[in-house]
């Protein structure tokens, strides 16, 4: 052991032991649960739920009076554990709005939780922290009204202290109302994120009370500043020491080596007031946070009064520099990094809006594999876990507040809340998220109606700068010329352009914008259905969309076209593709959502044309209930487009991908174009061993290679790709035999016996040789035995009305997803079986730890 570091360890140990005894040291080596006070515990278990107002079948159920009263009889209510989305159980109803997923999410939801507070907690401050509740939350404790937070995406704290009964049972009641909320996508409904109980002393670090900045960073040292807001809720004026120590933080959230002790801050705390204590220290040889090696640190802040530690607060953070330029793009730690981002909504497909760490991790792993390096939280504050994962996995985050300001896009969207709540919601967003190294841009909006409003834009930007002077502020414009012409965009640090890049040279020459870094805040919007291919110029059929990756709404373009456009403007920061994953709702083009007209607000002819199309679609009552925009489908299965982005975004990773599949019995001798995505620059295609010629990409022009005169003959298609003259990657697609058997592939061998970890099992319908049969849609029945249960199934079909909880589901183009979790408290083996008439069944086993 290095003597110097052992000296520090021992000194540190002595210091801590001297003050607190052994328990603090033990806590020290445990993983950090989350940013906040040490005394934070999950409050997800043991809730009761009842639904009033609009019911799943469209009828209404009257809401009884006084359900907040402790004595209210809730024994018959549904017992559940949070997070919970009351609408994901459906049923899908054709007459419901496709934009919000054709799910019955509108209603009034009541949650109640009985809990005991120990007598020793008398005099403590007791808070309940909601990561998000959809929507219009009202909270009571023991029948007393505690407070409200209407915007369903904001995390908020309720102070229970005045009404807590120590040594007795307490009843917390939450009323949510989604009837008075409107959305352009599926918002979910319920307490759909985690809830926490926090107990502190009267003197404690305030909610989100730490702000860490790193004003100077070199390879030799980083200056780290911390501002700690200490709340003194006691009746006495007190003196306190605020002592912060910095440690390395590993990927499992475990603090490691101590790297620095900040200078103690001595503060006089006035009774009933907040006081800010600031400290600064230099960290030697800082390990930078970046997207390949996302090094993190944690600040442990102790508040010490009369020699005793009375609060311990953890703040994970990272050390990195961000720089945005108008001429040379974005620089992370001084190095140019093109933003290769995706926009994503918050739902997790078959799980609805209910937050689940393993489902979100699965999504982000796929995006990482594709070469995505940034996430746009469209169009609202994300779950805190998304930012924690982004910090750990190395994604930059465009952290967004709103889809509407004062003027709504729908009757009841943020317009109703704006005046009273915008400052509070923006402040909450920044205070919660400001210490995450992944967060690099704040966004005040998306395609808001007031894009030309100079005063309002400036007002919102000023709030963001007031709360965080270290990060730039942007706004996503679908009328960028209007926003710039009016001068509204002058207030922004970064110009966000959705789709419309063609005027860029003009703005580069305009003195008001010449120095404004610009980013493609939304791009492409290509639409496809996994495994569907149509020929002869047909893009749309049977409410599905051809996967040749050309289909798009009037404002969008194919990925190839977008790459070409990006190449024209290399000085821009990069792009956010709409979207990484298919999501519930907004099934454009089978969507009669009139807010789409907003994309053509400057072109009356296009607007009229789209209006006509929307009316026609509405008359046909499309069954589509989820989007087609995803590069990956809603079940988490890759579409062909995945390999387009992977080829472009990871040029050094060998990619070869042939499409379509090669099962076209009805097309013998018909022209069936073959396309190849590759990160190589040349490729030769073979059909049944015979060369169909070698094709070369023109750099900056071609983002796929096309053999458009191939006559279909069953057999084997093989592509051999080259890069700089050397063989680089190959892919093979074969005509399969009849479907014969099922296979099941779990994404992990073991799961933990908790609600956070699910296993995602992919079912494939294969022929006798084990090749997936691409156009097979047999009905599958799933069953489960042992220590687990089925949470949901899905197949990626945007038109399916089969309930996500069903154990029976047809395959969609050869695939089904089944999601399994451990039964509460169970250990042992989970056995999952899949069966289908006439096919050999499949079984797989997972261990619960
Ligand atoms: C954008 C909008 C997104 C989504 C997308 C679909 O204009 O910002 O929320 O609607 O269009 O292409």
mmCIF file of C-alpha atoms in Angstrom, residues 123-474:
data_model
loop_
_atom_site.group_PDB
_atom_site.id
_atom_site.type_symbol
_atom_site.label_atom_id
_atom_site.label_comp_id
_atom_site.label_asym_id
_atom_site.label_seq_id
_atom_site.Cartn_x
_atom_site.Cartn_y
_atom_site.Cartn_z
ATOM 1 C CA UNK A 123 -39.013 16.099 16.424
ATOM 2 C CA UNK A 124 -37.413 14.934 13.165
ATOM 3 C CA UNK A 125 -38.118 16.559 9.827
ATOM 4 C CA UNK A 126 -39.989 14.039 7.698
ATOM 5 C CA UNK A 127 -40.329 14.472 3.972
ATOM 6 C CA UNK A 128 -41.760 12.429 1.170
ATOM 7 C CA UNK A 129 -40.015 12.862 -2.191
ATOM 8 C CA UNK A 130 -41.934 12.040 -5.360
ATOM 9 C CA UNK A 131 -39.793 11.530 -8.471
ATOM 10 C CA UNK A 132 -42.938 12.218 -10.521
ATOM 11 C CA UNK A 133 -46.712 11.704 -10.295
ATOM 12 C CA UNK A 134 -49.020 12.036 -13.324
ATOM 13 C CA UNK A 135 -50.787 14.465 -12.870
ATOM 14 C CA UNK A 136 -52.181 17.298 -10.742
ATOM 15 C CA UNK A 137 -51.012 15.622 -7.534
ATOM 16 C CA UNK A 138 -52.660 16.645 -4.264
ATOM 17 C CA UNK A 139 -51.278 15.238 -1.022
ATOM 18 C CA UNK A 140 -52.735 14.823 2.469
ATOM 19 C CA UNK A 141 -51.237 13.397 5.623
ATOM 20 C CA UNK A 142 -53.574 12.178 8.351
ATOM 21 C CA UNK A 143 -56.415 14.046 6.689
ATOM 22 C CA UNK A 144 -54.515 17.352 6.569
ATOM 23 C CA UNK A 145 -53.759 18.939 3.223
ATOM 24 C CA UNK A 146 -50.001 19.046 2.609
ATOM 25 C CA UNK A 147 -49.657 20.408 -0.910
ATOM 26 C CA UNK A 148 -49.905 20.038 -4.668
ATOM 27 C CA UNK A 149 -47.661 19.641 -7.682
ATOM 28 C CA UNK A 150 -49.539 19.649 -10.980
ATOM 29 C CA UNK A 151 -46.834 19.061 -13.643
ATOM 30 C CA UNK A 152 -46.525 15.270 -13.797
ATOM 31 C CA UNK A 153 -42.875 15.233 -14.907
ATOM 32 C CA UNK A 154 -41.376 17.338 -12.112
ATOM 33 C CA UNK A 155 -39.832 15.720 -9.035
ATOM 34 C CA UNK A 156 -41.069 17.338 -5.836
ATOM 35 C CA UNK A 157 -40.832 17.136 -2.056
ATOM 36 C CA UNK A 158 -43.668 17.347 0.436
ATOM 37 C CA UNK A 159 -42.909 18.269 4.038
ATOM 38 C CA UNK A 160 -44.903 15.950 6.278
ATOM 39 C CA UNK A 161 -43.359 17.240 9.509
ATOM 40 C CA UNK A 162 -46.272 19.384 10.758
ATOM 41 C CA UNK A 163 -48.775 16.506 10.629
ATOM 42 C CA UNK A 164 -46.680 13.443 11.473
ATOM 43 C CA UNK A 165 -47.805 11.335 14.404
ATOM 44 C CA UNK A 166 -44.679 9.791 15.924
ATOM 45 C CA UNK A 167 -45.238 6.442 17.572
ATOM 46 C CA UNK A 168 -48.519 5.971 15.702
ATOM 47 C CA UNK A 169 -49.933 4.942 12.369
ATOM 48 C CA UNK A 170 -49.984 7.663 9.716
ATOM 49 C CA UNK A 171 -51.995 7.720 6.495
ATOM 50 C CA UNK A 172 -50.674 9.422 3.405
ATOM 51 C CA UNK A 173 -53.253 10.042 0.652
ATOM 52 C CA UNK A 174 -52.511 11.151 -2.904
ATOM 53 C CA UNK A 175 -55.102 12.217 -5.460
ATOM 54 C CA UNK A 176 -54.074 12.345 -9.115
ATOM 55 C CA UNK A 177 -56.134 13.714 -11.963
ATOM 56 C CA UNK A 178 -55.282 13.039 -15.598
ATOM 57 C CA UNK A 179 -58.714 14.143 -16.808
ATOM 58 C CA UNK A 180 -57.408 17.666 -16.614
ATOM 59 C CA UNK A 181 -54.239 16.996 -18.535
ATOM 60 C CA UNK A 182 -53.689 16.711 -22.299
ATOM 61 C CA UNK A 183 -50.700 15.371 -24.143
ATOM 62 C CA UNK A 184 -49.357 14.775 -27.653
ATOM 63 C CA UNK A 185 -47.993 11.365 -26.613
ATOM 64 C CA UNK A 186 -48.831 8.731 -23.981
ATOM 65 C CA UNK A 187 -48.102 10.378 -20.638
ATOM 66 C CA UNK A 188 -48.981 7.430 -18.407
ATOM 67 C CA UNK A 189 -51.060 7.896 -15.282
ATOM 68 C CA UNK A 190 -50.350 7.409 -11.605
ATOM 69 C CA UNK A 191 -47.385 7.520 -9.259
ATOM 70 C CA UNK A 192 -45.262 6.243 -12.115
ATOM 71 C CA UNK A 193 -41.862 6.980 -10.591
ATOM 72 C CA UNK A 194 -40.246 6.118 -7.267
ATOM 73 C CA UNK A 195 -41.171 7.674 -3.944
ATOM 74 C CA UNK A 196 -38.782 8.147 -1.000
ATOM 75 C CA UNK A 197 -39.087 8.871 2.686
ATOM 76 C CA UNK A 198 -36.445 11.192 4.066
ATOM 77 C CA UNK A 199 -35.860 11.811 7.761
ATOM 78 C CA UNK A 200 -33.494 14.523 8.892
ATOM 79 C CA UNK A 201 -32.732 16.579 11.935
ATOM 80 C CA UNK A 202 -34.116 20.086 12.210
ATOM 81 C CA UNK A 203 -30.770 21.260 10.850
ATOM 82 C CA UNK A 204 -30.083 19.575 7.522
ATOM 83 C CA UNK A 205 -28.965 20.088 3.963
ATOM 84 C CA UNK A 206 -31.948 21.495 2.119
ATOM 85 C CA UNK A 207 -33.730 19.536 -0.630
ATOM 86 C CA UNK A 208 -31.374 19.437 -3.661
ATOM 87 C CA UNK A 209 -29.294 21.720 -1.495
ATOM 88 C CA UNK A 210 -25.888 21.194 -3.053
ATOM 89 C CA UNK A 211 -24.478 22.795 -6.139
ATOM 90 C CA UNK A 212 -21.079 21.649 -7.353
ATOM 91 C CA UNK A 213 -19.197 23.514 -10.035
ATOM 92 C CA UNK A 214 -15.731 23.069 -11.471
ATOM 93 C CA UNK A 215 -14.619 26.536 -12.582
ATOM 94 C CA UNK A 216 -11.052 25.588 -13.571
ATOM 95 C CA UNK A 217 -9.919 22.274 -14.947
ATOM 96 C CA UNK A 218 -6.490 21.268 -16.209
ATOM 97 C CA UNK A 219 -4.849 17.856 -16.421
ATOM 98 C CA UNK A 220 -2.980 18.655 -13.213
ATOM 99 C CA UNK A 221 -5.848 19.946 -11.110
ATOM 100 C CA UNK A 222 -9.509 20.756 -10.968
ATOM 101 C CA UNK A 223 -10.977 23.463 -8.781
ATOM 102 C CA UNK A 224 -14.145 22.080 -7.226
ATOM 103 C CA UNK A 225 -16.644 24.440 -5.613
ATOM 104 C CA UNK A 226 -19.555 23.406 -3.505
ATOM 105 C CA UNK A 227 -22.392 25.597 -2.291
ATOM 106 C CA UNK A 228 -24.424 23.867 0.404
ATOM 107 C CA UNK A 229 -27.785 25.262 1.438
ATOM 108 C CA UNK A 230 -28.333 24.388 5.085
ATOM 109 C CA UNK A 231 -31.818 24.634 6.494
ATOM 110 C CA UNK A 232 -32.266 25.373 10.172
ATOM 111 C CA UNK A 233 -35.811 24.401 11.082
ATOM 112 C CA UNK A 234 -35.086 24.555 14.801
ATOM 113 C CA UNK A 235 -36.193 27.461 16.975
ATOM 114 C CA UNK A 236 -32.592 28.409 17.815
ATOM 115 C CA UNK A 237 -29.827 30.275 16.081
ATOM 116 C CA UNK A 238 -26.915 27.841 15.790
ATOM 117 C CA UNK A 239 -23.336 27.645 14.600
ATOM 118 C CA UNK A 240 -22.427 24.788 12.321
ATOM 119 C CA UNK A 241 -19.466 23.409 10.443
ATOM 120 C CA UNK A 242 -20.174 22.233 6.927
ATOM 121 C CA UNK A 243 -17.500 19.726 6.014
ATOM 122 C CA UNK A 244 -17.274 18.181 2.564
ATOM 123 C CA UNK A 245 -14.968 15.378 1.511
ATOM 124 C CA UNK A 246 -14.559 14.148 -2.055
ATOM 125 C CA UNK A 247 -14.209 10.486 -3.013
ATOM 126 C CA UNK A 248 -14.007 8.597 -6.246
ATOM 127 C CA UNK A 249 -17.293 6.881 -7.100
ATOM 128 C CA UNK A 250 -17.392 3.564 -8.950
ATOM 129 C CA UNK A 251 -19.990 2.264 -11.421
ATOM 130 C CA UNK A 252 -21.841 0.510 -8.587
ATOM 131 C CA UNK A 253 -22.161 3.808 -6.741
ATOM 132 C CA UNK A 254 -19.573 2.761 -4.165
ATOM 133 C CA UNK A 255 -17.326 5.523 -2.880
ATOM 134 C CA UNK A 256 -13.647 4.665 -3.256
ATOM 135 C CA UNK A 257 -10.433 6.563 -2.710
ATOM 136 C CA UNK A 258 -10.670 9.865 -0.918
ATOM 137 C CA UNK A 259 -9.392 12.571 -3.245
ATOM 138 C CA UNK A 260 -9.746 15.786 -1.281
ATOM 139 C CA UNK A 261 -11.077 17.335 1.895
ATOM 140 C CA UNK A 262 -12.625 20.722 1.411
ATOM 141 C CA UNK A 263 -11.946 23.507 3.834
ATOM 142 C CA UNK A 264 -14.507 23.551 6.618
ATOM 143 C CA UNK A 265 -17.154 26.225 6.219
ATOM 144 C CA UNK A 266 -18.221 27.805 9.506
ATOM 145 C CA UNK A 267 -21.749 29.145 9.281
ATOM 146 C CA UNK A 268 -24.168 30.926 11.581
ATOM 147 C CA UNK A 269 -27.596 29.414 11.014
ATOM 148 C CA UNK A 270 -30.535 31.643 11.855
ATOM 149 C CA UNK A 271 -33.591 29.879 13.226
ATOM 150 C CA UNK A 272 -36.134 29.038 10.525
ATOM 151 C CA UNK A 273 -33.825 30.101 7.706
ATOM 152 C CA UNK A 274 -31.604 28.703 4.979
ATOM 153 C CA UNK A 275 -27.931 29.610 4.861
ATOM 154 C CA UNK A 276 -25.472 28.869 2.090
ATOM 155 C CA UNK A 277 -22.034 27.524 2.988
ATOM 156 C CA UNK A 278 -19.388 27.568 0.295
ATOM 157 C CA UNK A 279 -16.124 25.653 0.074
ATOM 158 C CA UNK A 280 -13.511 25.055 -2.546
ATOM 159 C CA UNK A 281 -10.710 22.596 -3.068
ATOM 160 C CA UNK A 282 -8.332 21.490 -5.780
ATOM 161 C CA UNK A 283 -8.430 17.880 -6.911
ATOM 162 C CA UNK A 284 -5.039 16.759 -8.241
ATOM 163 C CA UNK A 285 -4.816 14.843 -11.498
ATOM 164 C CA UNK A 286 -8.598 14.743 -11.914
ATOM 165 C CA UNK A 287 -10.040 11.804 -13.781
ATOM 166 C CA UNK A 288 -12.278 13.404 -16.352
ATOM 167 C CA UNK A 289 -15.825 12.360 -16.984
ATOM 168 C CA UNK A 290 -16.281 11.628 -20.654
ATOM 169 C CA UNK A 291 -18.414 9.342 -22.762
ATOM 170 C CA UNK A 292 -15.872 6.494 -23.017
ATOM 171 C CA UNK A 293 -14.679 6.557 -19.422
ATOM 172 C CA UNK A 294 -17.405 8.184 -17.357
ATOM 173 C CA UNK A 295 -15.385 8.749 -14.174
ATOM 174 C CA UNK A 296 -17.394 10.093 -11.300
ATOM 175 C CA UNK A 297 -16.794 11.478 -7.844
ATOM 176 C CA UNK A 298 -19.022 11.912 -4.852
ATOM 177 C CA UNK A 299 -19.049 14.769 -2.374
ATOM 178 C CA UNK A 300 -19.945 13.727 1.143
ATOM 179 C CA UNK A 301 -21.166 16.716 3.099
ATOM 180 C CA UNK A 302 -21.483 16.538 6.863
ATOM 181 C CA UNK A 303 -23.268 19.214 8.826
ATOM 182 C CA UNK A 304 -21.710 19.357 12.288
ATOM 183 C CA UNK A 305 -23.282 21.098 15.259
ATOM 184 C CA UNK A 306 -21.643 21.006 18.712
ATOM 185 C CA UNK A 307 -19.168 18.390 17.495
ATOM 186 C CA UNK A 308 -21.834 15.998 16.264
ATOM 187 C CA UNK A 309 -22.641 15.103 12.675
ATOM 188 C CA UNK A 310 -26.327 15.827 12.344
ATOM 189 C CA UNK A 311 -26.745 15.365 8.611
ATOM 190 C CA UNK A 312 -24.826 13.566 5.885
ATOM 191 C CA UNK A 313 -25.616 14.361 2.291
ATOM 192 C CA UNK A 314 -24.163 12.770 -0.861
ATOM 193 C CA UNK A 315 -23.736 14.503 -4.189
ATOM 194 C CA UNK A 316 -22.359 12.462 -7.092
ATOM 195 C CA UNK A 317 -20.647 14.659 -9.697
ATOM 196 C CA UNK A 318 -18.106 14.619 -12.491
ATOM 197 C CA UNK A 319 -15.224 16.739 -13.721
ATOM 198 C CA UNK A 320 -15.364 17.693 -17.378
ATOM 199 C CA UNK A 321 -15.268 20.771 -19.576
ATOM 200 C CA UNK A 322 -17.930 21.609 -22.134
ATOM 201 C CA UNK A 323 -17.505 24.193 -24.862
ATOM 202 C CA UNK A 324 -19.922 25.159 -27.595
ATOM 203 C CA UNK A 325 -18.719 26.964 -30.676
ATOM 204 C CA UNK A 326 -20.464 28.345 -33.732
ATOM 205 C CA UNK A 327 -17.666 27.360 -36.091
ATOM 206 C CA UNK A 328 -16.147 24.224 -34.647
ATOM 207 C CA UNK A 329 -19.026 22.363 -33.046
ATOM 208 C CA UNK A 330 -19.024 21.029 -29.486
ATOM 209 C CA UNK A 331 -15.935 20.185 -27.446
ATOM 210 C CA UNK A 332 -15.921 17.782 -24.500
ATOM 211 C CA UNK A 333 -12.751 18.120 -22.448
ATOM 212 C CA UNK A 334 -11.302 20.173 -25.277
ATOM 213 C CA UNK A 335 -11.937 17.547 -27.949
ATOM 214 C CA UNK A 336 -14.473 17.928 -30.742
ATOM 215 C CA UNK A 337 -17.406 15.564 -30.323
ATOM 216 C CA UNK A 338 -20.227 15.440 -32.784
ATOM 217 C CA UNK A 339 -23.592 15.025 -31.079
ATOM 218 C CA UNK A 340 -24.998 11.719 -32.278
ATOM 219 C CA UNK A 341 -28.171 11.850 -30.282
ATOM 220 C CA UNK A 342 -31.647 10.436 -30.086
ATOM 221 C CA UNK A 343 -34.839 11.991 -28.781
ATOM 222 C CA UNK A 344 -36.908 9.689 -26.596
ATOM 223 C CA UNK A 345 -40.194 9.829 -24.781
ATOM 224 C CA UNK A 346 -40.324 8.429 -21.271
ATOM 225 C CA UNK A 347 -42.519 5.349 -21.668
ATOM 226 C CA UNK A 348 -40.937 1.898 -21.566
ATOM 227 C CA UNK A 349 -43.233 0.238 -24.098
ATOM 228 C CA UNK A 350 -45.163 -2.671 -22.608
ATOM 229 C CA UNK A 351 -44.349 -1.402 -19.101
ATOM 230 C CA UNK A 352 -45.973 1.930 -19.837
ATOM 231 C CA UNK A 353 -44.683 4.966 -18.020
ATOM 232 C CA UNK A 354 -43.859 3.022 -14.836
ATOM 233 C CA UNK A 355 -40.176 3.577 -14.224
ATOM 234 C CA UNK A 356 -38.039 0.433 -14.218
ATOM 235 C CA UNK A 357 -34.284 0.594 -13.975
ATOM 236 C CA UNK A 358 -33.545 -2.581 -15.929
ATOM 237 C CA UNK A 359 -35.875 -1.592 -18.782
ATOM 238 C CA UNK A 360 -34.245 1.812 -19.068
ATOM 239 C CA UNK A 361 -30.759 0.304 -18.818
ATOM 240 C CA UNK A 362 -31.644 -2.120 -21.621
ATOM 241 C CA UNK A 363 -32.678 0.816 -23.821
ATOM 242 C CA UNK A 364 -29.559 2.829 -23.123
ATOM 243 C CA UNK A 365 -27.257 -0.158 -23.740
ATOM 244 C CA UNK A 366 -28.760 -0.550 -27.207
ATOM 245 C CA UNK A 367 -28.355 3.145 -27.948
ATOM 246 C CA UNK A 368 -24.737 2.956 -26.813
ATOM 247 C CA UNK A 369 -24.135 -0.073 -29.044
ATOM 248 C CA UNK A 370 -25.486 1.985 -31.942
ATOM 249 C CA UNK A 371 -23.012 4.782 -31.265
ATOM 250 C CA UNK A 372 -25.530 7.196 -29.791
ATOM 251 C CA UNK A 373 -23.743 9.556 -27.414
ATOM 252 C CA UNK A 374 -26.489 11.903 -26.325
ATOM 253 C CA UNK A 375 -30.118 11.816 -25.200
ATOM 254 C CA UNK A 376 -32.790 14.466 -25.528
ATOM 255 C CA UNK A 377 -35.438 14.077 -22.830
ATOM 256 C CA UNK A 378 -38.279 15.038 -25.106
ATOM 257 C CA UNK A 379 -40.223 16.991 -24.047
ATOM 258 C CA UNK A 380 -40.112 17.013 -20.268
ATOM 259 C CA UNK A 381 -37.918 16.413 -17.231
ATOM 260 C CA UNK A 382 -36.794 12.765 -17.119
ATOM 261 C CA UNK A 383 -36.794 10.265 -14.267
ATOM 262 C CA UNK A 384 -33.723 10.851 -12.065
ATOM 263 C CA UNK A 385 -32.537 7.334 -12.976
ATOM 264 C CA UNK A 386 -32.104 8.364 -16.590
ATOM 265 C CA UNK A 387 -29.546 10.957 -15.572
ATOM 266 C CA UNK A 388 -27.816 8.596 -13.213
ATOM 267 C CA UNK A 389 -27.518 6.014 -15.988
ATOM 268 C CA UNK A 390 -26.320 8.687 -18.404
ATOM 269 C CA UNK A 391 -23.633 9.696 -15.887
ATOM 270 C CA UNK A 392 -22.545 6.080 -15.433
ATOM 271 C CA UNK A 393 -22.749 4.911 -19.027
ATOM 272 C CA UNK A 394 -21.412 8.043 -20.689
ATOM 273 C CA UNK A 395 -24.224 9.897 -22.443
ATOM 274 C CA UNK A 396 -24.608 13.655 -22.692
ATOM 275 C CA UNK A 397 -28.109 14.873 -21.925
ATOM 276 C CA UNK A 398 -30.219 17.674 -23.390
ATOM 277 C CA UNK A 399 -32.457 18.148 -20.362
ATOM 278 C CA UNK A 400 -35.809 19.579 -21.442
ATOM 279 C CA UNK A 401 -38.575 21.305 -19.519
ATOM 280 C CA UNK A 402 -41.662 21.856 -21.678
ATOM 281 C CA UNK A 403 -43.615 21.118 -24.826
ATOM 282 C CA UNK A 404 -45.790 24.197 -24.345
ATOM 283 C CA UNK A 405 -45.618 27.569 -22.613
ATOM 284 C CA UNK A 406 -48.500 29.990 -22.190
ATOM 285 C CA UNK A 407 -50.273 28.940 -25.368
ATOM 286 C CA UNK A 408 -51.164 25.281 -25.409
ATOM 287 C CA UNK A 409 -50.979 22.851 -28.287
ATOM 288 C CA UNK A 410 -53.864 21.017 -26.641
ATOM 289 C CA UNK A 411 -56.666 22.323 -24.490
ATOM 290 C CA UNK A 412 -55.104 21.374 -21.183
ATOM 291 C CA UNK A 413 -51.397 21.173 -21.520
ATOM 292 C CA UNK A 414 -48.811 23.296 -19.795
ATOM 293 C CA UNK A 415 -50.691 26.459 -20.850
ATOM 294 C CA UNK A 416 -52.962 26.050 -17.827
ATOM 295 C CA UNK A 417 -50.018 25.841 -15.448
ATOM 296 C CA UNK A 418 -47.581 28.239 -16.996
ATOM 297 C CA UNK A 419 -48.262 31.440 -15.087
ATOM 298 C CA UNK A 420 -48.221 29.940 -11.642
ATOM 299 C CA UNK A 421 -45.761 27.125 -12.132
ATOM 300 C CA UNK A 422 -43.125 27.746 -14.799
ATOM 301 C CA UNK A 423 -40.575 29.274 -12.423
ATOM 302 C CA UNK A 424 -41.096 26.509 -9.867
ATOM 303 C CA UNK A 425 -40.877 23.724 -12.449
ATOM 304 C CA UNK A 426 -37.744 25.158 -14.064
ATOM 305 C CA UNK A 427 -36.111 25.706 -10.695
ATOM 306 C CA UNK A 428 -36.933 22.147 -9.626
ATOM 307 C CA UNK A 429 -35.490 20.772 -12.859
ATOM 308 C CA UNK A 430 -32.213 22.611 -12.479
ATOM 309 C CA UNK A 431 -31.723 22.081 -8.755
ATOM 310 C CA UNK A 432 -32.354 18.362 -9.130
ATOM 311 C CA UNK A 433 -30.179 17.900 -12.205
ATOM 312 C CA UNK A 434 -27.368 20.478 -11.981
ATOM 313 C CA UNK A 435 -24.743 18.181 -10.481
ATOM 314 C CA UNK A 436 -24.946 15.542 -13.215
ATOM 315 C CA UNK A 437 -21.907 15.615 -15.495
ATOM 316 C CA UNK A 438 -24.076 14.172 -18.281
ATOM 317 C CA UNK A 439 -26.379 17.193 -18.370
ATOM 318 C CA UNK A 440 -24.807 19.666 -20.781
ATOM 319 C CA UNK A 441 -27.694 21.710 -22.192
ATOM 320 C CA UNK A 442 -30.919 22.963 -20.634
ATOM 321 C CA UNK A 443 -33.879 23.256 -22.936
ATOM 322 C CA UNK A 444 -36.756 25.585 -22.172
ATOM 323 C CA UNK A 445 -39.053 24.065 -24.753
ATOM 324 C CA UNK A 446 -40.006 22.220 -27.861
ATOM 325 C CA UNK A 447 -41.805 23.779 -30.795
ATOM 326 C CA UNK A 448 -43.711 26.081 -28.473
ATOM 327 C CA UNK A 449 -46.315 28.404 -29.942
ATOM 328 C CA UNK A 450 -44.405 31.485 -28.759
ATOM 329 C CA UNK A 451 -41.249 30.853 -30.796
ATOM 330 C CA UNK A 452 -41.178 34.487 -31.826
ATOM 331 C CA UNK A 453 -41.800 35.933 -28.384
ATOM 332 C CA UNK A 454 -38.660 37.881 -27.522
ATOM 333 C CA UNK A 455 -39.679 38.788 -23.973
ATOM 334 C CA UNK A 456 -40.923 35.408 -22.909
ATOM 335 C CA UNK A 457 -37.911 33.586 -24.344
ATOM 336 C CA UNK A 458 -35.570 35.905 -22.517
ATOM 337 C CA UNK A 459 -37.545 35.573 -19.295
ATOM 338 C CA UNK A 460 -37.210 31.771 -19.338
ATOM 339 C CA UNK A 461 -33.540 31.859 -20.304
ATOM 340 C CA UNK A 462 -32.928 34.265 -17.411
ATOM 341 C CA UNK A 463 -34.488 31.827 -14.945
ATOM 342 C CA UNK A 464 -32.192 29.075 -16.205
ATOM 343 C CA UNK A 465 -29.116 31.303 -15.960
ATOM 344 C CA UNK A 466 -30.141 32.437 -12.482
ATOM 345 C CA UNK A 467 -30.233 28.814 -11.358
ATOM 346 C CA UNK A 468 -27.222 27.569 -13.311
ATOM 347 C CA UNK A 469 -24.762 29.962 -14.920
ATOM 348 C CA UNK A 470 -22.532 27.093 -16.058
ATOM 349 C CA UNK A 471 -24.602 25.469 -18.799
ATOM 350 C CA UNK A 472 -26.075 26.826 -22.010
ATOM 351 C CA UNK A 473 -29.803 27.158 -22.640
ATOM 352 C CA UNK A 474 -31.535 26.126 -25.833
#
